[in-house]
PDB file of C-alpha atoms and ligand atoms in Angstrom:
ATOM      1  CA  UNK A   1      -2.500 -35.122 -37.603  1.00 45.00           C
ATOM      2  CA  UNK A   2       1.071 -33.857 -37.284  1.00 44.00           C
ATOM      3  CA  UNK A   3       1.187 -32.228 -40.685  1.00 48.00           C
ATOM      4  CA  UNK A   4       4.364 -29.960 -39.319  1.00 48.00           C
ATOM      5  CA  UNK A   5       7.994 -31.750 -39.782  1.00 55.00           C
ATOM      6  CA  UNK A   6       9.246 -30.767 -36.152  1.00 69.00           C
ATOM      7  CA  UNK A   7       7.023 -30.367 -32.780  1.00 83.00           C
ATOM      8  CA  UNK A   8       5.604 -26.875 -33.194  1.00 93.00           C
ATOM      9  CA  UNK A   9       5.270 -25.130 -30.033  1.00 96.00           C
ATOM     10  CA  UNK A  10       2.406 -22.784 -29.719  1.00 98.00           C
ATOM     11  CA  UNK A  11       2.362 -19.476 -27.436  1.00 98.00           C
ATOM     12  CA  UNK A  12      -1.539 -19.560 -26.221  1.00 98.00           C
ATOM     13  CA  UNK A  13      -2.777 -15.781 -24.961  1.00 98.00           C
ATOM     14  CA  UNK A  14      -5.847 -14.875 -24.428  1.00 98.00           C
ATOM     15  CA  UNK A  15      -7.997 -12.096 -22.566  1.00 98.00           C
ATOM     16  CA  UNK A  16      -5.089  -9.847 -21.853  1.00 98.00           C
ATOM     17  CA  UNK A  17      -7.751  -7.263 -21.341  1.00 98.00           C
ATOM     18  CA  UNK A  18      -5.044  -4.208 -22.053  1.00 98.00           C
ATOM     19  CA  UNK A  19      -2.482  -5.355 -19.312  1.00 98.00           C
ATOM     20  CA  UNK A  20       1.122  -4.632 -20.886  1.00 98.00           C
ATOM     21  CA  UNK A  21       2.923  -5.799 -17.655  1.00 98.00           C
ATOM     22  CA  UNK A  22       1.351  -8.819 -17.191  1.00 98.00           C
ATOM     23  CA  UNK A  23       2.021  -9.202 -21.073  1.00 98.00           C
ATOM     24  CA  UNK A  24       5.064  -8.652 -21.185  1.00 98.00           C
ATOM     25  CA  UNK A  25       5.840 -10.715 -18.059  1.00 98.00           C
ATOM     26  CA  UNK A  26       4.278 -14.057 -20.019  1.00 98.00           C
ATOM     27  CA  UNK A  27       6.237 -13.616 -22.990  1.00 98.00           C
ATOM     28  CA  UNK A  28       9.263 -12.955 -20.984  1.00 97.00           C
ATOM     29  CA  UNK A  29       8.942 -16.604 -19.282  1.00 97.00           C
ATOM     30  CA  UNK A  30       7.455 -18.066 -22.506  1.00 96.00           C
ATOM     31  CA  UNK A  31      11.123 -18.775 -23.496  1.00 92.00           C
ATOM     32  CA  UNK A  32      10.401 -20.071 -27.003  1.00 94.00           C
ATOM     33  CA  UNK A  33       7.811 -20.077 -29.448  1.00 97.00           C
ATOM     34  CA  UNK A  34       7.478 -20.917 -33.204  1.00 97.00           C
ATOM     35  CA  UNK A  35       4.032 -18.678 -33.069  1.00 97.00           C
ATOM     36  CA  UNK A  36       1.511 -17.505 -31.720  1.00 98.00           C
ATOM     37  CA  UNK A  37      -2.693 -17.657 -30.900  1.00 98.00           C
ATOM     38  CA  UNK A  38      -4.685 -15.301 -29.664  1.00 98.00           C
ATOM     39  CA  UNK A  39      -8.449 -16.251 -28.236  1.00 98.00           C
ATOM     40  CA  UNK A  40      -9.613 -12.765 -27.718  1.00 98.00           C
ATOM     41  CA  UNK A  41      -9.866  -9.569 -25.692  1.00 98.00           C
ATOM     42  CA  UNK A  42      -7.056  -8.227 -26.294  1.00 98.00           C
ATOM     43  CA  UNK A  43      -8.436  -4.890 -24.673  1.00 98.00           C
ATOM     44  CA  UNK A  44     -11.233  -3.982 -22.336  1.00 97.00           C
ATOM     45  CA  UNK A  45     -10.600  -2.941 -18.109  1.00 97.00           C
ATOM     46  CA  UNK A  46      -6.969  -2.211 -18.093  1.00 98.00           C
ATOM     47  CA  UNK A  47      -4.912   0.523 -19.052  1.00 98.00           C
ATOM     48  CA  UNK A  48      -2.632  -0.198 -22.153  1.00 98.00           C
ATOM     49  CA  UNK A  49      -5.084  -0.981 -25.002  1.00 98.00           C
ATOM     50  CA  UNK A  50      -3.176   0.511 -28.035  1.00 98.00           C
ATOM     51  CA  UNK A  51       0.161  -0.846 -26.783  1.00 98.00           C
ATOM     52  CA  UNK A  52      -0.935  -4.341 -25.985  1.00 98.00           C
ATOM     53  CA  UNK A  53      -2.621  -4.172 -29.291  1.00 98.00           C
ATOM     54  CA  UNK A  54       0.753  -3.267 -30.941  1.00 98.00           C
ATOM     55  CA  UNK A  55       2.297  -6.032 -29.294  1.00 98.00           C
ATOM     56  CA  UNK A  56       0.086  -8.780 -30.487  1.00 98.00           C
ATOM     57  CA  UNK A  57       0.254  -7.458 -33.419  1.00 98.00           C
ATOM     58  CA  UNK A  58       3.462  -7.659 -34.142  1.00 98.00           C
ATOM     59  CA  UNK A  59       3.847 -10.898 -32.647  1.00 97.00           C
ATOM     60  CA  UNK A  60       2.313 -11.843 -35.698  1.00 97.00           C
ATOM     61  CA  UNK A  61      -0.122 -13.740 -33.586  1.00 98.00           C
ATOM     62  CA  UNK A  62      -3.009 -15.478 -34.994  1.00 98.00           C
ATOM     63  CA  UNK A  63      -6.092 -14.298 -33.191  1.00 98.00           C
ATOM     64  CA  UNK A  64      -9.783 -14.322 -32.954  1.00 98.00           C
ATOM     65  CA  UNK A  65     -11.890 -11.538 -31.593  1.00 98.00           C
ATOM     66  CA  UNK A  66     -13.469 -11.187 -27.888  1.00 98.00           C
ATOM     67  CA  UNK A  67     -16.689  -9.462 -26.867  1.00 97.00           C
ATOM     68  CA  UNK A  68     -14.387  -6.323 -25.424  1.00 98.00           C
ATOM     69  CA  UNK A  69     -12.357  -6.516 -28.759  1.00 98.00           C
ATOM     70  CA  UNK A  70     -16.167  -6.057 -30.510  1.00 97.00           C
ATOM     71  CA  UNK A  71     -17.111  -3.592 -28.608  1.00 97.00           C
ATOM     72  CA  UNK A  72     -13.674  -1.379 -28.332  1.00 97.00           C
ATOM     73  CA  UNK A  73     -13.922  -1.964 -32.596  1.00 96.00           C
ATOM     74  CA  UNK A  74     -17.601   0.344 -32.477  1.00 94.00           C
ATOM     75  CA  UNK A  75     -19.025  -3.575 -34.063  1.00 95.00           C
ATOM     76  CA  UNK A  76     -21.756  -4.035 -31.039  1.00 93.00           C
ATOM     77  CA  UNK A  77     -22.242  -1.963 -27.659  1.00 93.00           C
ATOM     78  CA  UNK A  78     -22.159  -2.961 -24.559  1.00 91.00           C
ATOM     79  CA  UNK A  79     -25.428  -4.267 -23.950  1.00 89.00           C
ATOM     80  CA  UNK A  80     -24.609  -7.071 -21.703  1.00 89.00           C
ATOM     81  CA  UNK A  81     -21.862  -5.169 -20.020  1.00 94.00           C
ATOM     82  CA  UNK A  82     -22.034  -4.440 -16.626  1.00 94.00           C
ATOM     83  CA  UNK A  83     -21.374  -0.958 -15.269  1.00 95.00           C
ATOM     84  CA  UNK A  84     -17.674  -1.272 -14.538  1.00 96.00           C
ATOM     85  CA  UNK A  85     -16.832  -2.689 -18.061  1.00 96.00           C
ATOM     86  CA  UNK A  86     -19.198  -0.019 -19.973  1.00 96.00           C
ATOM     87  CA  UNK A  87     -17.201   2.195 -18.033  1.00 96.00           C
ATOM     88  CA  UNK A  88     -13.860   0.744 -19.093  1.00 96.00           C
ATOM     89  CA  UNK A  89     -14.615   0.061 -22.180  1.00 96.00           C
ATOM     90  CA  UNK A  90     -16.169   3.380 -22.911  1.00 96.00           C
ATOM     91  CA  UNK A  91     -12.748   5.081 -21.738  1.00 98.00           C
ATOM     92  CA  UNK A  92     -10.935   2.400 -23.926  1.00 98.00           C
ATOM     93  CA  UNK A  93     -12.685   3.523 -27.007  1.00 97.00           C
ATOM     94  CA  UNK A  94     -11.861   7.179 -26.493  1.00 97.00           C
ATOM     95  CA  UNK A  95      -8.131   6.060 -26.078  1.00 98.00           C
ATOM     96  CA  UNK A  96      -7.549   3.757 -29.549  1.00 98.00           C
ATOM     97  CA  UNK A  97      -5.810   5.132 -32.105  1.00 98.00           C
ATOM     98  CA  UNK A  98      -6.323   4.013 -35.714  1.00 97.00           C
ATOM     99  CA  UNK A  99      -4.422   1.357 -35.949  1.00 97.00           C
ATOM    100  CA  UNK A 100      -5.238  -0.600 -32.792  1.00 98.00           C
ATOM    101  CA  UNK A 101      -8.897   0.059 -33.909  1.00 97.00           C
ATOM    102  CA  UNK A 102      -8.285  -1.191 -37.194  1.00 97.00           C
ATOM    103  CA  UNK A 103      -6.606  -4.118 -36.038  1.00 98.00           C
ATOM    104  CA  UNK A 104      -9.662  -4.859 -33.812  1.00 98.00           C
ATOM    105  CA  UNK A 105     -12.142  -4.219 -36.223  1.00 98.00           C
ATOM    106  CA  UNK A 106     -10.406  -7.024 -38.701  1.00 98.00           C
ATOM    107  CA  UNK A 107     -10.629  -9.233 -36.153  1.00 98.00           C
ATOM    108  CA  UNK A 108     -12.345 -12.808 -37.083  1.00 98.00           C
ATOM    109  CA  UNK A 109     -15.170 -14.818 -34.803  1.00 97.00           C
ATOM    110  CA  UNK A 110     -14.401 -18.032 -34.067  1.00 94.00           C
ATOM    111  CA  UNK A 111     -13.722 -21.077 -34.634  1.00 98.00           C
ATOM    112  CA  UNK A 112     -10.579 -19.958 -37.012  1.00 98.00           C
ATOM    113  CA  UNK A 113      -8.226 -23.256 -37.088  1.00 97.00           C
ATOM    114  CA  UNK A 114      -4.668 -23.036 -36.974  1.00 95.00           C
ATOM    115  CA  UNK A 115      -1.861 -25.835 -37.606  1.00 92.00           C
ATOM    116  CA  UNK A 116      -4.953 -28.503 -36.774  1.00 93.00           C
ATOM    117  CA  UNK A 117      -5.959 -26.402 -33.419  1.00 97.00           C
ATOM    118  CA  UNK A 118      -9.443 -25.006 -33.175  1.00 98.00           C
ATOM    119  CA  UNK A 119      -9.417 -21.236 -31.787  1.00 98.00           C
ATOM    120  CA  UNK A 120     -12.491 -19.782 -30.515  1.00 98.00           C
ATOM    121  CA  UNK A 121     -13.260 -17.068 -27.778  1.00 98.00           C
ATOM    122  CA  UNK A 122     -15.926 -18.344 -25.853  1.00 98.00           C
ATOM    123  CA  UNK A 123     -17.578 -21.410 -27.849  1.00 98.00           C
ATOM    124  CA  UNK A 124     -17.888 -22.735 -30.824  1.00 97.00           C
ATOM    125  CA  UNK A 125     -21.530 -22.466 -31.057  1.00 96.00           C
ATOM    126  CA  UNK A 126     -21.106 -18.384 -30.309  1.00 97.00           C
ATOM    127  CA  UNK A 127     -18.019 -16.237 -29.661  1.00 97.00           C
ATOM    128  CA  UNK A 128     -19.598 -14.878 -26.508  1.00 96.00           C
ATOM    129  CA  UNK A 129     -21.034 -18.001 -24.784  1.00 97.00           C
ATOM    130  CA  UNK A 130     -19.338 -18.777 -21.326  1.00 97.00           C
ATOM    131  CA  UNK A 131     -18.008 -22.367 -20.683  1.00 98.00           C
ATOM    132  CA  UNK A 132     -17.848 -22.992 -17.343  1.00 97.00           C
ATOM    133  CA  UNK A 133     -18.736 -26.466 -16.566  1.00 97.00           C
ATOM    134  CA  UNK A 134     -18.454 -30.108 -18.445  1.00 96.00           C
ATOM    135  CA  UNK A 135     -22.300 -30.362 -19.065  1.00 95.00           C
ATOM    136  CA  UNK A 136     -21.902 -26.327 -20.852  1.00 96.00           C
ATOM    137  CA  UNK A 137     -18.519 -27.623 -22.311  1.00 97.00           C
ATOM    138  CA  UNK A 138     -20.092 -31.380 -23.742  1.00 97.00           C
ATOM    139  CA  UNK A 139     -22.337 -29.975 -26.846  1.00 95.00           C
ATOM    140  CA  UNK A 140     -18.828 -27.871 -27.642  1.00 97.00           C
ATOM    141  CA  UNK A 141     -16.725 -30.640 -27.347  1.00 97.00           C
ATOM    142  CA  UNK A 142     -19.098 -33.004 -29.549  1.00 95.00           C
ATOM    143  CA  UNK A 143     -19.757 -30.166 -32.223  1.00 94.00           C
ATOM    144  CA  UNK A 144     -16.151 -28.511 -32.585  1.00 97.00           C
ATOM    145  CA  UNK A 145     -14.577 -28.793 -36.500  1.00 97.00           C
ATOM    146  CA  UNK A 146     -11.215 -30.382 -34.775  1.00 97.00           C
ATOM    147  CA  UNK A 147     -10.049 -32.404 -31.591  1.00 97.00           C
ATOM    148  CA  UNK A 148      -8.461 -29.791 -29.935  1.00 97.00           C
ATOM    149  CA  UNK A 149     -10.167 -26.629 -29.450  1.00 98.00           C
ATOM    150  CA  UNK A 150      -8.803 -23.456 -27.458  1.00 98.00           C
ATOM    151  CA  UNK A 151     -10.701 -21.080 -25.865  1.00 98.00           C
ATOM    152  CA  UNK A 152     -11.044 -18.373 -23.627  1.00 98.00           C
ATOM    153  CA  UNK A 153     -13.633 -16.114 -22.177  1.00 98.00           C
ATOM    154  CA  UNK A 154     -13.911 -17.389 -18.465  1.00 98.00           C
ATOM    155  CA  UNK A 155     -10.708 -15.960 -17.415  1.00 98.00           C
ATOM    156  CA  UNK A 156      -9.844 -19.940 -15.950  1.00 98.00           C
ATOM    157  CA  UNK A 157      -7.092 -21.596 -16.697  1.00 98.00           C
ATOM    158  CA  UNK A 158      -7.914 -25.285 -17.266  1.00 98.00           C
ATOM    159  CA  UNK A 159     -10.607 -27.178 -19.150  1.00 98.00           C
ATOM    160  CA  UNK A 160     -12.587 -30.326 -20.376  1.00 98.00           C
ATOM    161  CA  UNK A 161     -12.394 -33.629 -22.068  1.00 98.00           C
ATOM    162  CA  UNK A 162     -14.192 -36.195 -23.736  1.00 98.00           C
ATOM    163  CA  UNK A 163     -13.086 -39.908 -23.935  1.00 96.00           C
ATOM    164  CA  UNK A 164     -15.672 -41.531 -26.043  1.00 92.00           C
ATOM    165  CA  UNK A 165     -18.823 -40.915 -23.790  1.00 90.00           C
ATOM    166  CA  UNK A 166     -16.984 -39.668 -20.537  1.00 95.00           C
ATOM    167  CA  UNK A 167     -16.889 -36.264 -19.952  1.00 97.00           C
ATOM    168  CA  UNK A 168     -14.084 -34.945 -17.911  1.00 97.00           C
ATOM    169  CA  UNK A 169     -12.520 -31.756 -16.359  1.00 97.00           C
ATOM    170  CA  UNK A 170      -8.919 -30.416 -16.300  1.00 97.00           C
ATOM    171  CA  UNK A 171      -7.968 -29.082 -13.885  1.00 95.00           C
ATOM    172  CA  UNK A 172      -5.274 -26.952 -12.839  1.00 94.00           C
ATOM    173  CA  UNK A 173      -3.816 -26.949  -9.496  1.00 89.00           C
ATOM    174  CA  UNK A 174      -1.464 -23.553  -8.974  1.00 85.00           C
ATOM    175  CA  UNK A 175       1.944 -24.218  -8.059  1.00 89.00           C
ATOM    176  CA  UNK A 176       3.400 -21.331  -6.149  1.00 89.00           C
ATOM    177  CA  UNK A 177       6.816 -21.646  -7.475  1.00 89.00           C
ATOM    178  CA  UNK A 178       5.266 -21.509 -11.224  1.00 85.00           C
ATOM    179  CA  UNK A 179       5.839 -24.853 -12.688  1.00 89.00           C
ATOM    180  CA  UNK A 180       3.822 -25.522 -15.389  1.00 94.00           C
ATOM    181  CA  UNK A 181       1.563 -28.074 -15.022  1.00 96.00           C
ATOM    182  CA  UNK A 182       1.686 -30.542 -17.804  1.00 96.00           C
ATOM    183  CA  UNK A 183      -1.542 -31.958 -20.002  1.00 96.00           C
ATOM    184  CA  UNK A 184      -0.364 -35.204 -22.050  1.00 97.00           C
ATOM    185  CA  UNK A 185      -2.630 -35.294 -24.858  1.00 97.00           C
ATOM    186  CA  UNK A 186      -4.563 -38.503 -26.088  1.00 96.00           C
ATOM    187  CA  UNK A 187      -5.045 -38.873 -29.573  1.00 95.00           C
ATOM    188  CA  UNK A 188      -8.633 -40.889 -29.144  1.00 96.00           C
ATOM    189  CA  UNK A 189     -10.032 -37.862 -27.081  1.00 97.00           C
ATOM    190  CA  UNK A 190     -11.171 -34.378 -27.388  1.00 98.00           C
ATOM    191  CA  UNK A 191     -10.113 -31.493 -25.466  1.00 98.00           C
ATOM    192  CA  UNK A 192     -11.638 -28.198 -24.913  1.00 98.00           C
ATOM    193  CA  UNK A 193      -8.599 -26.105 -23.289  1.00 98.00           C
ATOM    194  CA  UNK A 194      -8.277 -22.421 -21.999  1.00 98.00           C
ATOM    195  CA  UNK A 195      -4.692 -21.297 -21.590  1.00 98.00           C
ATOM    196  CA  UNK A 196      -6.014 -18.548 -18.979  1.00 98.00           C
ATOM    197  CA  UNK A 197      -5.955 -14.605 -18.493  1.00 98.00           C
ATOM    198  CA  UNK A 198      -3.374 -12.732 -18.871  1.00 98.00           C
ATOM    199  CA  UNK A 199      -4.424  -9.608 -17.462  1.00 98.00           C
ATOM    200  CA  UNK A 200      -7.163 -10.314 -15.712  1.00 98.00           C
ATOM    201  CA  UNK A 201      -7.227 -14.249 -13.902  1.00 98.00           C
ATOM    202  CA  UNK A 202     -10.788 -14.930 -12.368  1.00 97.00           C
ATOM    203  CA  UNK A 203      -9.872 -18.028 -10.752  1.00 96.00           C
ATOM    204  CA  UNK A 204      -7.731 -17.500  -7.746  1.00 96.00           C
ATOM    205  CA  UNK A 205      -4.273 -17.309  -8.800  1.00 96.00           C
ATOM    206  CA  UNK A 206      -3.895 -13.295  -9.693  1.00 97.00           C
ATOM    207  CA  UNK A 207      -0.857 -14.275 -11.485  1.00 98.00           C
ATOM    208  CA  UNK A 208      -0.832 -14.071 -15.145  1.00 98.00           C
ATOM    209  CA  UNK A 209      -1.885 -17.259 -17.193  1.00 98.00           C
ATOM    210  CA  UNK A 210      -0.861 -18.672 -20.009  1.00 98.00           C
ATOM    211  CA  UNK A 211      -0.444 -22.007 -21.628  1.00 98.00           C
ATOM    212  CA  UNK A 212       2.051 -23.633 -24.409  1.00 97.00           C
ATOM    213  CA  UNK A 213       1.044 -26.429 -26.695  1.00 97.00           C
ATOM    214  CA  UNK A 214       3.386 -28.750 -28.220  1.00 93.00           C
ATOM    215  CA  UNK A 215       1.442 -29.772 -31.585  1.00 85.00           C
ATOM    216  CA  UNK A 216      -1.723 -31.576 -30.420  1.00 83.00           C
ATOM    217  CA  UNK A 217       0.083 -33.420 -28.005  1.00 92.00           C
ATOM    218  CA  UNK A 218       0.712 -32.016 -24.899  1.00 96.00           C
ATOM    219  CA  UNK A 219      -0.093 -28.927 -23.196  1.00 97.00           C
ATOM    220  CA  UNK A 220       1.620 -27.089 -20.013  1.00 97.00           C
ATOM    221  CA  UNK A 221       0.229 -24.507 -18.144  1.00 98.00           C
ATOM    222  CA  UNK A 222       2.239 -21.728 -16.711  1.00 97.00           C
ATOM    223  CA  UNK A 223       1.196 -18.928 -13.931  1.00 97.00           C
ATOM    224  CA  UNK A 224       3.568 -15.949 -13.893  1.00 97.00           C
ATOM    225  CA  UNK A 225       3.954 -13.398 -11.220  1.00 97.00           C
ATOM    226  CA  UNK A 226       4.148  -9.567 -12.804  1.00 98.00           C
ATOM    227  CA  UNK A 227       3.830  -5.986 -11.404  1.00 98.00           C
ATOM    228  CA  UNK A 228       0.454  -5.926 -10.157  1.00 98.00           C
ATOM    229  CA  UNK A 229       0.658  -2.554  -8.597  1.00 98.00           C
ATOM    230  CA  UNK A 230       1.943  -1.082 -11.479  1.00 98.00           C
ATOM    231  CA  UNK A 231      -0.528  -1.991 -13.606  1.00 98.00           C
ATOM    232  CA  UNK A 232      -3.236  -0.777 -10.344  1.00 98.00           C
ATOM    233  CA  UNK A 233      -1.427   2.550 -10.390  1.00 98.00           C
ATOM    234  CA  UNK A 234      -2.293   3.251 -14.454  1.00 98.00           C
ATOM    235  CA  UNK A 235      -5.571   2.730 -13.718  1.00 98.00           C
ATOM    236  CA  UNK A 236      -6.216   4.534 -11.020  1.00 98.00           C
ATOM    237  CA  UNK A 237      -4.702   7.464 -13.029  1.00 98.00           C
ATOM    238  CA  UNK A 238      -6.873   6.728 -15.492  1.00 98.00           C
ATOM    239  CA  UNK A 239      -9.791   6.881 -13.928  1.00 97.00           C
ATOM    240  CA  UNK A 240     -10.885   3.234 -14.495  1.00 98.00           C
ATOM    241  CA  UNK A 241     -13.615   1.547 -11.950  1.00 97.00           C
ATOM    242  CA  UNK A 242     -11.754   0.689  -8.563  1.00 97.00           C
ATOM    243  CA  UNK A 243     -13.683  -2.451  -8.616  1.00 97.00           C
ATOM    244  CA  UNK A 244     -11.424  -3.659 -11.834  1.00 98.00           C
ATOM    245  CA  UNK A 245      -8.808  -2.294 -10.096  1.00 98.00           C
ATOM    246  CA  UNK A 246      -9.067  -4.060  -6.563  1.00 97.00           C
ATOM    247  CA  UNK A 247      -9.648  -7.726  -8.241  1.00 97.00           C
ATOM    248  CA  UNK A 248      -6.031  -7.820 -10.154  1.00 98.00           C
ATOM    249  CA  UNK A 249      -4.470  -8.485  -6.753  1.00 97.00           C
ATOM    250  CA  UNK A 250      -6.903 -11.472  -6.295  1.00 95.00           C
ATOM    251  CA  UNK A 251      -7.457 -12.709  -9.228  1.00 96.00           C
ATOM    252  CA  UNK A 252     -11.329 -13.128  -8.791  1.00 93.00           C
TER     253      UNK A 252
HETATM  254 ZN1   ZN B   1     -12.313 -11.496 -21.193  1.00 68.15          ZN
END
């Protein structure tokens, strides 16, 4: 591999589901980065769409699209939406401007690959397909174009493996004083590996997630506290579902 003189370190975002705070709080503790990927949803539940779209934007961030980012673009409706995200995602397309649409709408599906990484949203086999499990993530693993694949989609921070036959999970114990938990990468196996939500965790930890990879090498994962009630507040005076609003502060 290693095609890049120096290590490359790699900013990993994905569903930040139109959360600026939260956002803004991951690149804040991100430190350094020499660029960035994007797995998808950029918008969809929360209240910032068009200026979390201008930030990703011009991060300059390489990005795939997510099934809210689809949806938000006018590309497919929300057919497998429940009621709170048709809701949300009905008030998020009267809110884009141009731009952020336009962004959205030139959006790619995945897999896109980038400096040797594989970037999807969900899977490889299709953009919206949940990974949740090894058996769901062992087809992906087998049938991705590269060794390291990131994705998204589940709103859990962690992953899969696989070491020849054996199929393993990562995963990622939270660490309430936020130190990143750290993946050393073996060249012999394949990894399937989701950085997290930003804006909208599912698995426990309501603070925002986010991971850094160093090449294909090694991977830490970081959890970063930001101003939940903030972001609560926007939506509430948006009008936006209270369920989507209660589940920021538990991250389910
Ligand atoms: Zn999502």
């Amino acid at each position: 591999m290693g095609a890049s003189p120096a290590m490359a370190r790699h900013l990993v975002l994905s569903d930040i589901h139109a959360n600026l705070t939260a956002l803004e709080a991951v690149l804040q503790a991100a430190g350094q980065w020499d660029d960035v990927l994007c797995l998808g949803d950029l918008v969809g539940y929360g209240p910032d769409p068009n200026e979390v779209v201008e930030r990703v934007r011009a991060l300059g961030a390489r990005a795939v699209r997510g099934n809210h980012d689809r949806v938000a673009a006018g590309l497919a409706e929300p057919e497998e939406f429940n009621a709170a995200a048709r809701m949300a995602i009905e008030w998020t397309r009267h809110q884009l401007r141009s731009q952020a649409l336009s962004y959205l709408r030139q959006l790619p599906p995945g897999p896109v690959e980038s400096d040797g990484l594989i970037l999807v949203h969900g899977a490889v086999s299709d953009e919206d397909r949940y990974v949740f499990t090894p058996r769901e993530a062992f087809e992906e693993l087998q049938r991705s174009p590269g060794r390291v694949t990131l994705f998204g989609h589940t709103h859990v921070q962690g992953g899969f493996l696989l070491q020849g036959q054996r199929l393993g999970e990562i995963r990622v114990e939270p660490d309430p004083a936020g130190a990143a938990a750290v993946l050393e990468l073996d060249p012999a196996t394949r990894y399937f590996i989701n950085p997290g939500s930003v804006g909208q965790p599912r698995d426990g930890d309501p603070r925002a997630a986010f991971a850094v990879i160093e090449d294909a090498s090694r991977v830490a994962f970081y959890r970063v506290p930001y101003d939940i009630a903030a972001v609560q507040q926007r939506m509430a005076a948006a009008g936006l579902p209270e369920a989507l609003i209660l589940r920021l502060a538990f991250g389910r």
